[in-house]
Amino acid sequence: KSMAKIHSDLTALRIIADHSRTMTFMAADHVRPSNLGQGYVMRRLMRRAIRHGRKIGIEQHFLKDLAEIIIEQYKDIYPELYVNRAEMMAVIPEEEDRFTQTLAQGLREFEKVVKEIRPHGGQEIPGHIAFHLYDTYGFPIEMTQDLAKANNMHVNLQGFEKAFEQHQEKSRIASGMFRGGLADHSEESKRLHTATHLLHTALRTVLGNHVFQRGSNITQERLRFDFTHQAKMTPEELQRVEDIVNQAI
């Protein structure tokens, strides 16, 4: 191997090790991969580790194995790693599966883009298209850049960043409408806000203490409650939660 390739591989290994360790501790703290807050940070760390794994030839899932090693190394100092191990080991492979599907779908979409641009002599992937791959399919911009380079093309990063900033501004406006979880301060919304606390308690009673609130959105018409749990709730579990809340009301 050339020195440049060795250096690149070592960098990838360091990133994988660092991100895997952070991912494991976040999972132990009941953070789950998502598109919001800490969950978004965790998802990006996991996916960046997977991407660098692919760069050095690791095609199979590997984050769960690394998490097992990290748990063994630190469990005496941080017992919550071992206590929450089963839950963590269910979550990590799910995200790897999800990202593997994302990569496969994103690759197919990228190939369509190349087929559209190439016949016209184009060598640039427009920024808004790169952002579409990122926003719609979850395809990392770094992957788009790598694939573009392999096809003797390049990505218009300035256009990508502009599209990204426009998307963030729309998100900020939307989140401002629901600051504090309440869309308004009507009596009905306030009652539903109280119901979120009852719902949270009921969920922890039925599903376990690993359940934590990850967000809520309350209007006069309905209540949305996001929470951590590694599996789809069964009809029986839903009924038990409903019964507990109704009894409290």
mmCIF file of C-alpha atoms in Angstrom, residues 31-192:
data_model
loop_
_atom_site.group_PDB
_atom_site.id
_atom_site.type_symbol
_atom_site.label_atom_id
_atom_site.label_comp_id
_atom_site.label_asym_id
_atom_site.label_seq_id
_atom_site.Cartn_x
_atom_site.Cartn_y
_atom_site.Cartn_z
ATOM 1 C CA VAL A 31 -30.633 8.383 22.931
ATOM 2 C CA ARG A 32 -31.975 6.810 19.735
ATOM 3 C CA PRO A 33 -31.073 7.588 16.107
ATOM 4 C CA SER A 34 -33.524 10.105 14.683
ATOM 5 C CA ASN A 35 -33.676 13.348 12.719
ATOM 6 C CA LEU A 36 -33.927 15.573 15.794
ATOM 7 C CA GLY A 37 -31.555 16.832 18.492
ATOM 8 C CA GLN A 38 -29.267 14.277 20.094
ATOM 9 C CA GLY A 39 -30.818 11.550 17.980
ATOM 10 C CA TYR A 40 -29.671 13.351 14.850
ATOM 11 C CA VAL A 41 -26.119 13.643 16.205
ATOM 12 C CA MET A 42 -26.122 9.932 17.016
ATOM 13 C CA ARG A 43 -27.427 9.014 13.558
ATOM 14 C CA ARG A 44 -24.743 11.093 11.860
ATOM 15 C CA LEU A 45 -21.984 9.560 13.985
ATOM 16 C CA MET A 46 -23.171 6.024 13.216
ATOM 17 C CA ARG A 47 -23.566 6.670 9.516
ATOM 18 C CA ARG A 48 -20.189 8.390 9.241
ATOM 19 C CA ALA A 49 -18.575 5.359 10.930
ATOM 20 C CA ILE A 50 -20.341 3.019 8.491
ATOM 21 C CA ARG A 51 -19.281 5.154 5.534
ATOM 22 C CA HIS A 52 -15.639 5.048 6.600
ATOM 23 C CA GLY A 53 -15.976 1.304 7.138
ATOM 24 C CA ARG A 54 -17.066 0.966 3.518
ATOM 25 C CA LYS A 55 -14.067 3.031 2.460
ATOM 26 C CA ILE A 56 -11.678 0.475 3.925
ATOM 27 C CA GLY A 57 -13.599 -2.519 2.623
ATOM 28 C CA ILE A 58 -15.936 -3.416 5.521
ATOM 29 C CA GLU A 59 -19.214 -4.323 3.834
ATOM 30 C CA GLN A 60 -20.914 -6.253 6.651
ATOM 31 C CA HIS A 61 -22.463 -4.786 9.802
ATOM 32 C CA PHE A 62 -19.842 -4.044 12.446
ATOM 33 C CA LEU A 63 -21.127 -1.388 14.885
ATOM 34 C CA LYS A 64 -22.851 -3.916 17.147
ATOM 35 C CA ASP A 65 -19.593 -5.882 17.522
ATOM 36 C CA LEU A 66 -17.690 -2.705 18.384
ATOM 37 C CA ALA A 67 -20.362 -1.716 20.894
ATOM 38 C CA GLU A 68 -19.964 -5.102 22.598
ATOM 39 C CA ILE A 69 -16.222 -4.492 22.950
ATOM 40 C CA ILE A 70 -16.775 -0.985 24.335
ATOM 41 C CA ILE A 71 -19.329 -2.271 26.854
ATOM 42 C CA GLU A 72 -16.838 -4.870 28.096
ATOM 43 C CA GLN A 73 -14.098 -2.249 28.391
ATOM 44 C CA TYR A 74 -16.132 0.309 30.345
ATOM 45 C CA LYS A 75 -18.897 -1.628 32.127
ATOM 46 C CA ASP A 76 -17.145 -1.565 35.527
ATOM 47 C CA ILE A 77 -16.795 2.222 35.395
ATOM 48 C CA TYR A 78 -20.149 2.878 33.702
ATOM 49 C CA PRO A 79 -22.531 0.108 34.818
ATOM 50 C CA GLU A 80 -25.406 1.592 32.783
ATOM 51 C CA LEU A 81 -23.639 0.234 29.694
ATOM 52 C CA TYR A 82 -24.217 -3.322 30.878
ATOM 53 C CA VAL A 83 -27.627 -2.639 32.398
ATOM 54 C CA ASN A 84 -28.956 -1.255 29.097
ATOM 55 C CA ARG A 85 -27.030 -3.681 26.883
ATOM 56 C CA ALA A 86 -30.007 -5.660 25.521
ATOM 57 C CA GLU A 87 -31.865 -2.519 24.490
ATOM 58 C CA MET A 88 -28.740 -1.069 22.862
ATOM 59 C CA MET A 89 -28.031 -4.251 20.928
ATOM 60 C CA ALA A 90 -31.519 -4.074 19.407
ATOM 61 C CA VAL A 91 -31.213 -0.437 18.340
ATOM 62 C CA ILE A 92 -27.765 -0.428 16.728
ATOM 63 C CA PRO A 93 -28.349 -3.139 14.063
ATOM 64 C CA GLU A 94 -31.670 -1.481 13.151
ATOM 65 C CA GLU A 95 -29.866 1.724 12.232
ATOM 66 C CA GLU A 96 -27.224 -0.198 10.276
ATOM 67 C CA ASP A 97 -29.993 -1.956 8.330
ATOM 68 C CA ARG A 98 -31.716 1.358 7.690
ATOM 69 C CA PHE A 99 -28.538 3.012 6.435
ATOM 70 C CA THR A 100 -27.654 0.041 4.232
ATOM 71 C CA GLN A 101 -31.037 0.434 2.549
ATOM 72 C CA THR A 102 -30.442 4.185 2.291
ATOM 73 C CA LEU A 103 -27.099 3.643 0.546
ATOM 74 C CA ALA A 104 -28.596 1.161 -1.911
ATOM 75 C CA GLN A 105 -31.488 3.460 -2.799
ATOM 76 C CA GLY A 106 -29.279 6.548 -2.952
ATOM 77 C CA LEU A 107 -26.856 4.760 -5.270
ATOM 78 C CA ARG A 108 -29.680 3.889 -7.656
ATOM 79 C CA GLU A 109 -30.852 7.514 -7.667
ATOM 80 C CA PHE A 110 -27.296 8.772 -8.203
ATOM 81 C CA GLU A 111 -26.903 6.509 -11.226
ATOM 82 C CA LYS A 112 -30.101 7.985 -12.684
ATOM 83 C CA VAL A 113 -28.682 11.491 -12.218
ATOM 84 C CA VAL A 114 -25.447 10.562 -13.992
ATOM 85 C CA LYS A 115 -27.382 9.061 -16.915
ATOM 86 C CA GLU A 116 -29.339 12.301 -17.273
ATOM 87 C CA ILE A 117 -26.308 14.621 -17.083
ATOM 88 C CA ARG A 118 -23.655 12.651 -18.996
ATOM 89 C CA PRO A 119 -25.276 12.629 -22.480
ATOM 90 C CA HIS A 120 -25.237 16.443 -22.468
ATOM 91 C CA GLY A 121 -21.530 16.605 -21.642
ATOM 92 C CA GLY A 122 -22.139 17.677 -18.075
ATOM 93 C CA GLN A 123 -19.543 17.007 -15.383
ATOM 94 C CA GLU A 124 -21.213 18.740 -12.458
ATOM 95 C CA ILE A 125 -23.859 17.388 -10.090
ATOM 96 C CA PRO A 126 -26.062 20.442 -9.370
ATOM 97 C CA GLY A 127 -26.284 21.426 -5.718
ATOM 98 C CA HIS A 128 -30.057 21.156 -5.532
ATOM 99 C CA ILE A 129 -29.903 17.589 -6.866
ATOM 100 C CA ALA A 130 -27.198 16.636 -4.338
ATOM 101 C CA PHE A 131 -29.420 18.095 -1.612
ATOM 102 C CA HIS A 132 -32.425 16.169 -2.965
ATOM 103 C CA LEU A 133 -30.418 12.943 -2.576
ATOM 104 C CA TYR A 134 -29.522 13.980 0.964
ATOM 105 C CA ASP A 135 -32.936 15.247 2.052
ATOM 106 C CA THR A 136 -35.194 12.704 0.334
ATOM 107 C CA TYR A 137 -33.069 9.549 0.528
ATOM 108 C CA GLY A 138 -30.755 10.360 3.448
ATOM 109 C CA PHE A 139 -27.774 9.981 1.093
ATOM 110 C CA PRO A 140 -24.719 11.713 2.668
ATOM 111 C CA ILE A 141 -23.191 14.525 0.654
ATOM 112 C CA GLU A 142 -19.783 12.901 1.204
ATOM 113 C CA MET A 143 -21.010 9.762 -0.586
ATOM 114 C CA THR A 144 -22.305 11.870 -3.471
ATOM 115 C CA GLN A 145 -18.904 13.568 -3.691
ATOM 116 C CA ASP A 146 -17.048 10.237 -3.651
ATOM 117 C CA LEU A 147 -19.272 8.788 -6.371
ATOM 118 C CA ALA A 148 -19.005 11.942 -8.463
ATOM 119 C CA LYS A 149 -15.211 11.785 -8.248
ATOM 120 C CA ALA A 150 -15.241 8.113 -9.287
ATOM 121 C CA ASN A 151 -17.261 9.158 -12.365
ATOM 122 C CA ASN A 152 -14.893 12.054 -13.208
ATOM 123 C CA MET A 153 -17.514 14.533 -12.062
ATOM 124 C CA HIS A 154 -17.886 16.972 -9.188
ATOM 125 C CA VAL A 155 -20.631 18.354 -6.947
ATOM 126 C CA ASN A 156 -21.654 21.989 -6.835
ATOM 127 C CA LEU A 157 -21.136 22.351 -3.083
ATOM 128 C CA GLN A 158 -22.123 26.015 -3.058
ATOM 129 C CA GLY A 159 -25.506 25.075 -4.513
ATOM 130 C CA PHE A 160 -25.853 22.241 -1.997
ATOM 131 C CA GLU A 161 -25.105 24.546 0.934
ATOM 132 C CA LYS A 162 -27.601 27.124 -0.367
ATOM 133 C CA ALA A 163 -30.344 24.470 -0.615
ATOM 134 C CA PHE A 164 -29.402 23.204 2.857
ATOM 135 C CA GLU A 165 -29.618 26.695 4.365
ATOM 136 C CA GLN A 166 -33.029 27.268 2.766
ATOM 137 C CA HIS A 167 -34.223 23.976 4.239
ATOM 138 C CA GLN A 168 -32.902 24.949 7.702
ATOM 139 C CA GLU A 169 -34.679 28.307 7.530
ATOM 140 C CA LYS A 170 -37.986 26.596 6.732
ATOM 141 C CA SER A 171 -37.394 24.219 9.642
ATOM 142 C CA ARG A 172 -36.660 27.106 12.011
ATOM 143 C CA ILE A 173 -39.884 28.834 11.016
ATOM 144 C CA ALA A 174 -41.844 25.618 11.518
ATOM 145 C CA SER A 175 -40.247 24.874 14.900
ATOM 146 C CA GLY A 176 -40.932 28.419 16.036
ATOM 147 C CA MET A 177 -44.630 27.775 15.544
ATOM 148 C CA PHE A 178 -44.472 24.897 18.032
ATOM 149 C CA ARG A 179 -42.048 26.238 20.635
ATOM 150 C CA GLY A 180 -42.564 24.494 23.941
ATOM 151 C CA GLY A 181 -44.678 21.795 22.297
ATOM 152 C CA LEU A 182 -47.817 23.984 22.289
ATOM 153 C CA ALA A 183 -49.200 25.353 19.037
ATOM 154 C CA ASP A 184 -51.348 27.763 21.077
ATOM 155 C CA HIS A 185 -52.342 28.441 24.688
ATOM 156 C CA SER A 186 -56.000 27.510 24.554
ATOM 157 C CA GLU A 187 -57.539 25.590 27.439
ATOM 158 C CA GLU A 188 -57.808 22.476 25.254
ATOM 159 C CA SER A 189 -54.110 22.607 24.355
ATOM 160 C CA LYS A 190 -53.189 23.064 28.019
ATOM 161 C CA ARG A 191 -55.293 20.015 28.957
ATOM 162 C CA LEU A 192 -53.570 17.969 26.269
#
